[in-house]
CSV table of C-alpha atoms in Angstrom, one decimal:
chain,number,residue,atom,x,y,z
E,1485,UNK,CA,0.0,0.0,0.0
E,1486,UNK,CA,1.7,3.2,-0.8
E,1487,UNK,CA,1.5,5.8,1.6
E,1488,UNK,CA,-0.1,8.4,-0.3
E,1489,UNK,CA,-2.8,7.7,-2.2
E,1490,UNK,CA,-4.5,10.2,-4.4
E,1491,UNK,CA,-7.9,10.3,-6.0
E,1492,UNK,CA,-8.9,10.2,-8.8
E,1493,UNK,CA,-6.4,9.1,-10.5
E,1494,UNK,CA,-7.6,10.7,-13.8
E,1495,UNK,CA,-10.3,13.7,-14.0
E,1496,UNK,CA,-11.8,15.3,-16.7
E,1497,UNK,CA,-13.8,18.6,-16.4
E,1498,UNK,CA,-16.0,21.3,-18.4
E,1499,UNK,CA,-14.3,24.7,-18.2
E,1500,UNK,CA,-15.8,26.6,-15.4
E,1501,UNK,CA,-16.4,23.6,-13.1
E,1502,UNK,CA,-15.5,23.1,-9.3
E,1503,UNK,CA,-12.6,20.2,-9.0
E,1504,UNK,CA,-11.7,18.9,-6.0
E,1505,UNK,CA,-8.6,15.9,-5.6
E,1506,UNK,CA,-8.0,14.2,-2.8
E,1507,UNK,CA,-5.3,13.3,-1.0
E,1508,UNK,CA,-4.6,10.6,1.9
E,1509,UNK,CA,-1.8,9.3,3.7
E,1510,UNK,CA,-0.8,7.1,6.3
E,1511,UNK,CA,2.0,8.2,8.6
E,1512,UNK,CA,3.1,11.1,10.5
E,1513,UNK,CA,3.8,13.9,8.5
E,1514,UNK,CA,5.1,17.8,8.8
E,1515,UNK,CA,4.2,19.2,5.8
E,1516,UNK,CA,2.0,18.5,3.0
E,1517,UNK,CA,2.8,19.7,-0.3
E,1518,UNK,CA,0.8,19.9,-3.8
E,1519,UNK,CA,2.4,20.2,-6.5
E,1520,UNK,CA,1.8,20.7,-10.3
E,1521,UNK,CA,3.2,19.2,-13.5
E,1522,UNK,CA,2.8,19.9,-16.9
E,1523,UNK,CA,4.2,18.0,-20.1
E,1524,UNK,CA,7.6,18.2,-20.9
E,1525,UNK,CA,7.9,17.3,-17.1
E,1526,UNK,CA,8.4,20.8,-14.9
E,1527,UNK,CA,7.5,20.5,-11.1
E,1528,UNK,CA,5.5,24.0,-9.5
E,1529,UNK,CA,4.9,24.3,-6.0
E,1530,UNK,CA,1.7,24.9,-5.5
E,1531,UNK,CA,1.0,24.4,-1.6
E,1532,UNK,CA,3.1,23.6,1.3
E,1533,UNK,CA,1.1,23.1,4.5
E,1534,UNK,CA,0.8,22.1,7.7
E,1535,UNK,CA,-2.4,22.9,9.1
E,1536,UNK,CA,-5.9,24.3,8.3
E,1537,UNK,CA,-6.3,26.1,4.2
E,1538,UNK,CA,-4.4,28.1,2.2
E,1539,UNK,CA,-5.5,30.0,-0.9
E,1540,UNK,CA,-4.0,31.6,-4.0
E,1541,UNK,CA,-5.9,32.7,-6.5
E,1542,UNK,CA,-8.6,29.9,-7.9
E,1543,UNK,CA,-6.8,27.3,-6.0
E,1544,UNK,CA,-7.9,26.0,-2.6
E,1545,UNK,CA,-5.8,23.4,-0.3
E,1546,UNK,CA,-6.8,21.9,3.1
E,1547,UNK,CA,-5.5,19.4,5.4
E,1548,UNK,CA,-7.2,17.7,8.4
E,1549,UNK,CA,-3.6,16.5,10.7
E,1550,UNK,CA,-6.3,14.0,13.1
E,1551,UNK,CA,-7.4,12.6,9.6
E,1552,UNK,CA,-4.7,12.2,7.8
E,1553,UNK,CA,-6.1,13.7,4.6
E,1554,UNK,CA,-5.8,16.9,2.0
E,1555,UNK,CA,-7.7,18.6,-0.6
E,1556,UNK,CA,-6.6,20.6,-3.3
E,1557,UNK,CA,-9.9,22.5,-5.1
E,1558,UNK,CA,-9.8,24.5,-8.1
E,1559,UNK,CA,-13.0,27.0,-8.6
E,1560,UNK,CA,-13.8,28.5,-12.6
E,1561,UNK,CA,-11.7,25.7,-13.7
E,1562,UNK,CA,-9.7,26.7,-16.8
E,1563,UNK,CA,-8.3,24.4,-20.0
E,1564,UNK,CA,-5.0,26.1,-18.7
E,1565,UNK,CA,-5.4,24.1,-15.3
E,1566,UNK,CA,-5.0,20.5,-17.3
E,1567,UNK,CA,-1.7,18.9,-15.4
E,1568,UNK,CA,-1.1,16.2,-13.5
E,1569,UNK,CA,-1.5,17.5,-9.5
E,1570,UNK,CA,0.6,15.2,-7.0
E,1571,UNK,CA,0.5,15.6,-3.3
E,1572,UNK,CA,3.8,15.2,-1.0
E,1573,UNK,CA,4.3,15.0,2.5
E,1574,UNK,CA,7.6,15.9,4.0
E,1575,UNK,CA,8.8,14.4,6.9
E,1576,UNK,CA,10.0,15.4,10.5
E,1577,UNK,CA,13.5,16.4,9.7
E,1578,UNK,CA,15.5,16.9,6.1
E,1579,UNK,CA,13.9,18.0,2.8
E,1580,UNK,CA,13.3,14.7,1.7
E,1581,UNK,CA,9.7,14.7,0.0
E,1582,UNK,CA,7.0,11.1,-0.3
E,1583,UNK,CA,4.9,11.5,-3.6
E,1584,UNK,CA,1.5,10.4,-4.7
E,1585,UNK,CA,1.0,8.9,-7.8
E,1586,UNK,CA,-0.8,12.1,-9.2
E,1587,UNK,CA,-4.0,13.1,-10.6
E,1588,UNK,CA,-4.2,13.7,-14.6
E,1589,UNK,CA,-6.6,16.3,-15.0
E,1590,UNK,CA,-8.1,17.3,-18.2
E,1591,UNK,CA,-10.1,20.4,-18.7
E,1592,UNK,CA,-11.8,21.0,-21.7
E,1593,UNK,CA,-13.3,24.4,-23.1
W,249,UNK,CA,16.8,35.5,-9.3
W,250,UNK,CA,17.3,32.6,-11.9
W,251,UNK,CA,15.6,29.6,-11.4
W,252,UNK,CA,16.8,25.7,-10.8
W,253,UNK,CA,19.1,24.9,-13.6
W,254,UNK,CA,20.0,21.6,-14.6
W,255,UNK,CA,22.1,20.3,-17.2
W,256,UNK,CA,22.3,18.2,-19.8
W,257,UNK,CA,18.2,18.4,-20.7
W,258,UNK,CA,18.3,14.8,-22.1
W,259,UNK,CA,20.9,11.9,-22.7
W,260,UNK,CA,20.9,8.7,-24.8
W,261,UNK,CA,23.4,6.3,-23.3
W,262,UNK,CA,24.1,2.7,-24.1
W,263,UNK,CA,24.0,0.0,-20.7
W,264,UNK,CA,27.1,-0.2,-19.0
W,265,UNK,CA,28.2,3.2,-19.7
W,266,UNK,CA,28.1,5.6,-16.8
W,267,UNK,CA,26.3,9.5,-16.7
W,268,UNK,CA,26.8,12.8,-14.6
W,269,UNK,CA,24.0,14.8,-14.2
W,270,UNK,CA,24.1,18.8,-12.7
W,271,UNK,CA,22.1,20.6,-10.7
W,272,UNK,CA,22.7,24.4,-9.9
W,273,UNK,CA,20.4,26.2,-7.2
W,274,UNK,CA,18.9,28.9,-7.1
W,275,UNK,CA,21.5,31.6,-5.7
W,276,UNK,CA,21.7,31.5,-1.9
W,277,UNK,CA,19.7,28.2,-2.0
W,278,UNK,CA,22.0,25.5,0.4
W,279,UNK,CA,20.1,22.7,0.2
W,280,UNK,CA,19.4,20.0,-3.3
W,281,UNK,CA,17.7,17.2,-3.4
W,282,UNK,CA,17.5,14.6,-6.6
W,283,UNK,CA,14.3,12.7,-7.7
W,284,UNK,CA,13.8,9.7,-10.3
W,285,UNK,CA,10.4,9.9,-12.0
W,286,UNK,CA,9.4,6.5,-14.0
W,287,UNK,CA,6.0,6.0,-15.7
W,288,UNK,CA,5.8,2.2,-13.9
W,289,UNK,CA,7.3,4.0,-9.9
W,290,UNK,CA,6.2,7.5,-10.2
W,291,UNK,CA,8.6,10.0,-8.4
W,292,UNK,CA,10.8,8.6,-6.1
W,293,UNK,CA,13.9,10.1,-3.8
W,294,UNK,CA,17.1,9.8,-4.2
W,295,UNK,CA,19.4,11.8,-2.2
W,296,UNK,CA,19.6,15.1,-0.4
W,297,UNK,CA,23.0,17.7,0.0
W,298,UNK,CA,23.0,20.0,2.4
W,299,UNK,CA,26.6,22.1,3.2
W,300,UNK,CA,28.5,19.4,0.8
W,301,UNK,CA,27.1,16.5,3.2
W,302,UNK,CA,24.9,13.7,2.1
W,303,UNK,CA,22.2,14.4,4.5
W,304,UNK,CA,19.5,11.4,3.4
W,305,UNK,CA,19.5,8.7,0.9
W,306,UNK,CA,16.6,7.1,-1.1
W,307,UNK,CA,16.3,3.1,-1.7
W,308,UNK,CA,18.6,3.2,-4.5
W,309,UNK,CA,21.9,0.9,-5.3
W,310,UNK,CA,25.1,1.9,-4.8
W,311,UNK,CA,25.8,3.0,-8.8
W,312,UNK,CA,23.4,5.7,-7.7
W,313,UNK,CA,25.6,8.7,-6.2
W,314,UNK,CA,26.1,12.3,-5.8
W,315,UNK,CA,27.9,15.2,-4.5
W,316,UNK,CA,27.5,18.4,-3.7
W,317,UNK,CA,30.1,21.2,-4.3
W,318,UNK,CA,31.0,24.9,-1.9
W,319,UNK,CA,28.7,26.8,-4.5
W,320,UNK,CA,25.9,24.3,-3.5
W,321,UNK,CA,25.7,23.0,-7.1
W,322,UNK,CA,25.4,19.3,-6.9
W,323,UNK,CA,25.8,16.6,-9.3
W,324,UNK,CA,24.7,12.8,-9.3
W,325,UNK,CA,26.3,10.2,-11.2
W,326,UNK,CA,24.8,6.9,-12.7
W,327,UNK,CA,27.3,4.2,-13.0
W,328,UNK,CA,26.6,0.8,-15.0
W,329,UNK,CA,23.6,1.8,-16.6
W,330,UNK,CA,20.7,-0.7,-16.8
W,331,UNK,CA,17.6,-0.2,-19.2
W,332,UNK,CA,15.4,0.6,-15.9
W,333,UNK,CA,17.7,4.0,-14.7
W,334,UNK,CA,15.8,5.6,-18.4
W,335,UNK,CA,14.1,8.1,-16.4
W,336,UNK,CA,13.4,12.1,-16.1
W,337,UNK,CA,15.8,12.9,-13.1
W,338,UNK,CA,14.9,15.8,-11.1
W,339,UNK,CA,16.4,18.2,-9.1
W,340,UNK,CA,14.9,20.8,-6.3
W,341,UNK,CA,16.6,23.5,-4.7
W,342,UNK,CA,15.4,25.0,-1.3
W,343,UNK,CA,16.9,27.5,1.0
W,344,UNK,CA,17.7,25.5,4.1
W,345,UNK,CA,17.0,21.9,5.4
W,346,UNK,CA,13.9,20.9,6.9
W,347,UNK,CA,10.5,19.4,6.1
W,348,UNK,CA,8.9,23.5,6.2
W,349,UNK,CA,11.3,24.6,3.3
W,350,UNK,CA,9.5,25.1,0.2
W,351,UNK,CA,11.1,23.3,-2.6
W,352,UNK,CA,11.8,24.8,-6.3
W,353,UNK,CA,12.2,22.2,-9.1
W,354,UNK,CA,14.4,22.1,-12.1
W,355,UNK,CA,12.9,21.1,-15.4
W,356,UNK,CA,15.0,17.5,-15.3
W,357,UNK,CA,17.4,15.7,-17.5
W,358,UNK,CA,15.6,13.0,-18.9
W,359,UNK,CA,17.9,9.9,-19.5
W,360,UNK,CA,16.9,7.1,-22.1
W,361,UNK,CA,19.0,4.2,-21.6
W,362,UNK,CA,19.5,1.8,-24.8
């Protein structure tokens, strides 16, 4: 069982729709990270957190700590927003980062 | 301030032959950390440099290593390449140690082994 597991694995919207991907893991964590990729393979740091929601622009993460579990939401969904998300957790000490599998999200216009 | 820079963008080598990939941080950044991203194991750690010191290691064989120079640029190095090391190899840069330290990705050397 890996311990992150995201969901869905693939997602595929209407422009202007509400997305919402989940994250889950299993241990102990510090930090929970969400990160972006597009094709061609570059890596954007979305989110780091470790407690409660943070929000920039259309995009929307949470984490509950006692339940192990994250959300990344992205309102007015755009064409421009198709990427794979993957959610990371860093541990207690070091830089060292634990990735989820990712979520390919398509959004068409 | 420039972003992470890594060098060469892709690679074709043969098995057996050996690689050296390079990482350069983002100026004042001390601390680099290499990732292996594969289609069948998804993104996976390798090592982490901080002050010219491997500070953590992924579950990777020994022809996997690195180093990390005074400047904080790092390099890893691939030895005896099998068909499996074809991957996109990552870098991230962040300004000091520790699991709060937002971490700023290079756009990767992808490696095809033949």
């Amino acid at each position: 069982k890996n311990e992150v597991e995201q969901s869905p694995q693939n997602l595929t919207a209407q422009e202007g729709e509400f997305i919402t991907i989940n994250c889950s893991y299993s241990v102990g964590i510090s930090a929970l990270h969400w990160l972006q990729q597009h094709p061609g393979g570059g890596i954007v740091s979305l989110f780091m957190l470790s407690s409660g929601k943070k929000k920039h622009g259309r995009l929307i993460a949470t984490i509950n700590i006692q339940e192990k579990h994250s959300s990344l939401h992205i309102t007015a969904s755009h064409p421009r927003d198709s990427a794979v998300y993957i959610c990371a957790y860093s541990e207690t000490s070091g830089s060292r980062l634990t990735f989820g599998e990712g979520t390919q999200l398509t959004v068409n216009p | 301030k420039a972003g992470v820079t890594q060098t060469p963008r892709y690679l074709i080598k043969t098995r057996g032959q050996q690689v050296t990939l390079s990482c350069s941080p983002i100026s004042g950044h001390r601390s680099v950390s290499w990732y292996q991203q594969t289609p069948g194991q998804g993104l996976q750690f390798l090592f982490e440099y901080f002050s010219e010191t491997q500070r953590n290691k992924g579950n990777f064989p020994g022809r996997f290593s690195g180093r990390q120079f005074s400047n904080s640029r790092s390099e890893m190095n691939v030895s005896t390449l099998e068909l499996g090391d074809s991957a996109l190899y990552l870098c991230a840069s962040s300004f000091d140690r520790g699991p709060y330290n937002e971490q700023f990705f290079g756009p990767g050397t992808r490696l095809t082994v033949l």
